[in-house]
Structure formats: C-alpha cells, structure tokens
C-alpha positions as a printed Julia matrix, in Angstrom:
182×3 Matrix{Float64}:
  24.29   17.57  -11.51
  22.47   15.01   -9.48
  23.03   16.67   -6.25
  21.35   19.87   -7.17
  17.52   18.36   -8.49
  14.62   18.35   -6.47
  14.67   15.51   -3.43
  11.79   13.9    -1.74
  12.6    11.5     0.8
   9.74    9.55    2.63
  10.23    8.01    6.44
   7.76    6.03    8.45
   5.9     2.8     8.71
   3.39    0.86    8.29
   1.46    0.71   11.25
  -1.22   -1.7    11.61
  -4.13   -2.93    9.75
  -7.72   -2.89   11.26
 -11.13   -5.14   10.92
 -10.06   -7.9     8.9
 -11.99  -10.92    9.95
  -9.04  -13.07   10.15
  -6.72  -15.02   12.36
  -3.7   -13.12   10.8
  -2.51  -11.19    8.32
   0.21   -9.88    6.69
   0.38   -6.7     4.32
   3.23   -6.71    0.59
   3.44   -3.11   -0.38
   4.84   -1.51   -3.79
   5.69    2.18   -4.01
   5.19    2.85   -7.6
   6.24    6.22   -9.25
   6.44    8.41  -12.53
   8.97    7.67  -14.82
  11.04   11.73  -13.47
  11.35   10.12   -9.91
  14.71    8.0    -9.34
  14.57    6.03   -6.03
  18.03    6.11   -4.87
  17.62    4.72   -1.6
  15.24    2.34    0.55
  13.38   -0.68   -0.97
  10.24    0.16   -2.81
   8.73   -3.17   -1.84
   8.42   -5.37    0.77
   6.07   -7.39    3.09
   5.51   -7.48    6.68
   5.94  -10.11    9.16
   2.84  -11.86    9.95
   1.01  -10.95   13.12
  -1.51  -12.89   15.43
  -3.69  -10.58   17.71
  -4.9   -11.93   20.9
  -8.61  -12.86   20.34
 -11.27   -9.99   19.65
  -8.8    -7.77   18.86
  -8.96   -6.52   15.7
  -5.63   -4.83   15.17
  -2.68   -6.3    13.21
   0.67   -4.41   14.2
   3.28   -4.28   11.9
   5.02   -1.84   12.46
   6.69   -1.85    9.31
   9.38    0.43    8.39
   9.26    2.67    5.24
  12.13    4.99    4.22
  12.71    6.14    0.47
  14.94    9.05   -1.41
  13.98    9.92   -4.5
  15.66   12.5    -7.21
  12.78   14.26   -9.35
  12.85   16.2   -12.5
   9.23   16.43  -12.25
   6.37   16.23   -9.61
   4.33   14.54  -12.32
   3.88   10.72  -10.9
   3.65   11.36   -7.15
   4.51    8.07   -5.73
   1.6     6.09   -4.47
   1.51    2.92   -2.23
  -0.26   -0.08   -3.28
  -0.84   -3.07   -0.57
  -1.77   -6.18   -0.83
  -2.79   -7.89    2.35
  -3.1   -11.38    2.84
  -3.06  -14.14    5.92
  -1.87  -18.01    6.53
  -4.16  -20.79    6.35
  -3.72  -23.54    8.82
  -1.31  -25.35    6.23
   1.28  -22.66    5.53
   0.0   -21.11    2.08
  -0.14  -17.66    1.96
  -3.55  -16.16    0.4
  -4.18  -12.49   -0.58
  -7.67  -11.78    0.87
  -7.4    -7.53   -0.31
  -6.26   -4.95   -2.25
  -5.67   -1.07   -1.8
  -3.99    1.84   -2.81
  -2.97    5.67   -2.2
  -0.78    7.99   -2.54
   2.33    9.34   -0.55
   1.49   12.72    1.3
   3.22   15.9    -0.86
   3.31   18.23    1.59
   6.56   18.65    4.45
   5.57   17.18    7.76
   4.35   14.12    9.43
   1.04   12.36    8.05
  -1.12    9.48    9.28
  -2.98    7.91    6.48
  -5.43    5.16    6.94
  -5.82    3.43    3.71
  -9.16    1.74    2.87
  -8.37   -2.28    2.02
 -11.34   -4.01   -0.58
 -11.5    -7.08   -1.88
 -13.07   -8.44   -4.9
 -17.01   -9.67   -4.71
 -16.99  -12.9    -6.88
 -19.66  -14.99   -8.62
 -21.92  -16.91   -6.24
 -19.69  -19.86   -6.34
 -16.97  -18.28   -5.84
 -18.63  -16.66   -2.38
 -19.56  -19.64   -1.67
 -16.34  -21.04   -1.39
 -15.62  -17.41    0.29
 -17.68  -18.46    3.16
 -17.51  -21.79    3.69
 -14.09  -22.36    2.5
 -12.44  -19.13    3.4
 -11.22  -19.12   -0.39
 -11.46  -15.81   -1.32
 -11.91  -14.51   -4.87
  -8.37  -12.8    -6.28
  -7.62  -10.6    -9.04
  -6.1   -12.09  -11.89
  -3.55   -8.66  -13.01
  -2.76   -6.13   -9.68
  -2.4    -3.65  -12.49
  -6.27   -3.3   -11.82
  -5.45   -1.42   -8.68
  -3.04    1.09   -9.39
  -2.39    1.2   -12.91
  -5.79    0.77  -14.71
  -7.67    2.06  -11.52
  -9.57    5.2   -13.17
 -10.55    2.96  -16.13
 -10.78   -0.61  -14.47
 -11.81   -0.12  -11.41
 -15.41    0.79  -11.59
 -15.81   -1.82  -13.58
 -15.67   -4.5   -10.57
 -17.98   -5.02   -7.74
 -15.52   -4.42   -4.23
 -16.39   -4.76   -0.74
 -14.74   -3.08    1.95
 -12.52   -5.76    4.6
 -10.39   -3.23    6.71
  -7.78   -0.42    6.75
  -3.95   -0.46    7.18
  -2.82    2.8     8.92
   1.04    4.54    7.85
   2.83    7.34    9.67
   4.81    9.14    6.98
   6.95   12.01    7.54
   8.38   13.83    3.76
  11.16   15.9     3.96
  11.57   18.25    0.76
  15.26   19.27   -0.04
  16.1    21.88   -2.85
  12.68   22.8    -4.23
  12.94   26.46   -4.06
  15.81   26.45   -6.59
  13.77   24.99   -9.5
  10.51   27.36   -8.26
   8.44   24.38   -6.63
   6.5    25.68   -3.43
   3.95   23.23   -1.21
C-alpha cells in the first residue's frame, strides 16, 4: 500500500549564509511537516559545521547537505524549513544570534531560495548588552517562528541580520494516480 501514495523527495543543501556581522556562524535547521507527510528517509534536523570567512567577507559556506523522502496522503502541511543560526564566542559557547523560516519549493525542478534571517529587538538593556557585550536577545519558545508565526509573530519587534541561501531540487513520484498536478 505504501509504495503506491504520493512521494516527495527533497535534495540539496544549504549553501551559505550572508551579512551577518560576525566572526562565524553556524546554521541548526528543522524540517517540520503536516501530520499526512511520513519522512522515511534523510534527517529532518541537523546543524552545520562552523565556518570562519577570511576578513571582509561576508559569506559563511556551508555547504550543507539536505536530502528527505516523504510518503503523503495529503499536500496539506507542505514542509517548511526553520533555521536557527548562531556563532562561537571566544570561549567555546555556542549563542543563537537569529531566527528564520520558509517553506520547501512544491513544484518539480531545482530552486534557489534565499531565506531572510531576523533576530529579536530587545529592551534597551538588553541592546545594550547587544552592543557592547555581543549578548544578543533570544527567544524564549522557537514555536514563535514556525508554529505560532501568523499569530505571534507580529507581535515582536525583528530586525533583519542576514540570509542563508539553499539549492533544492523536488522530485514528485506517483502524483498523477491520486489526480495531483503542479
């Protein structure tokens, strides 16, 4: 029974990430879906290694690879991406400086996306210690981004800190026998 559903299977990478003003960075992803998509292959999270550009360069390559199979009974729940993107401080702790989300292309081919990366604007203590500190504020519940985002979202003040850039190719597999045409 399995064999014959609807299959979607996603293949690419992460690229890189642009204009973050910091010495590194590193991006976690999630690939969330609706509750008719069953991932039966490829890890739906992850993180990428950490990279250093040469000085005033402002491109972090990753190159990070993304491949996921999916069995649908529905195309409700599209599967979206969600990354957090972070950096090292001089000490080793790891400290999530942005937040962004969109969803996987739906139609056959190959697709680069650039996804826009925000972070939160806190109180004016806490960019304070933004600025002199390099403490940036967090979210409490990553929910916020994908989850909650229509609700939520506007309810926050963001600022814009960069881009991460994927090349995704989707292959569709047995569509026309359950009348579903892109």
């Amino acid at each position: 029974m399995t064999q014959s559903l609807p299959e979607v299977h996603f293949i690419g990478e992460i690229l890189c990430g642009h204009k973050f003003s910091s010495a590194n960075a590193f991006a976690k992803f999630d690939v969330e879906s609706g509750d008719h998509w069953d991932c039966t292959g490829g890890d739906q999270s992850g993180q990428t290694q950490v990279d250093y550009p040469s000085m005033f360069v402002n491109k972090y390559v990753w190159n990070h690879p993304i491949d996921l199979h999916y069995f649908i009974k529905s195309v409700d729940g599209w599967p979206k991406i969600m990354f957090q993107v972070g950096n090292i401080d001089p000490y080793g702790g790891r400290q999530v400086f942005g937040y962004g989300v969109c969803h996987l292309p739906c139609s056959p081919g190959v697709h680069e996306i650039e996804c826009p990366i925000w972070r939160v604007v806190g109180s004016t203590l806490q960019e304070a210690y933004s600025f002199f500190l390099d403490l940036k504020p967090r979210l409490t519940d990553t929910k916020l981004v994908s989850q909650n985002a229509s609700n939520d979202r506007r309810k926050i003040c963001t600022v814009a800190v960069g881009s991460v850039k994927l090349r995704i190719s989707v292959l569709l597999r047995n569509f026309s026998k359950f009348s579903l045409e892109w």
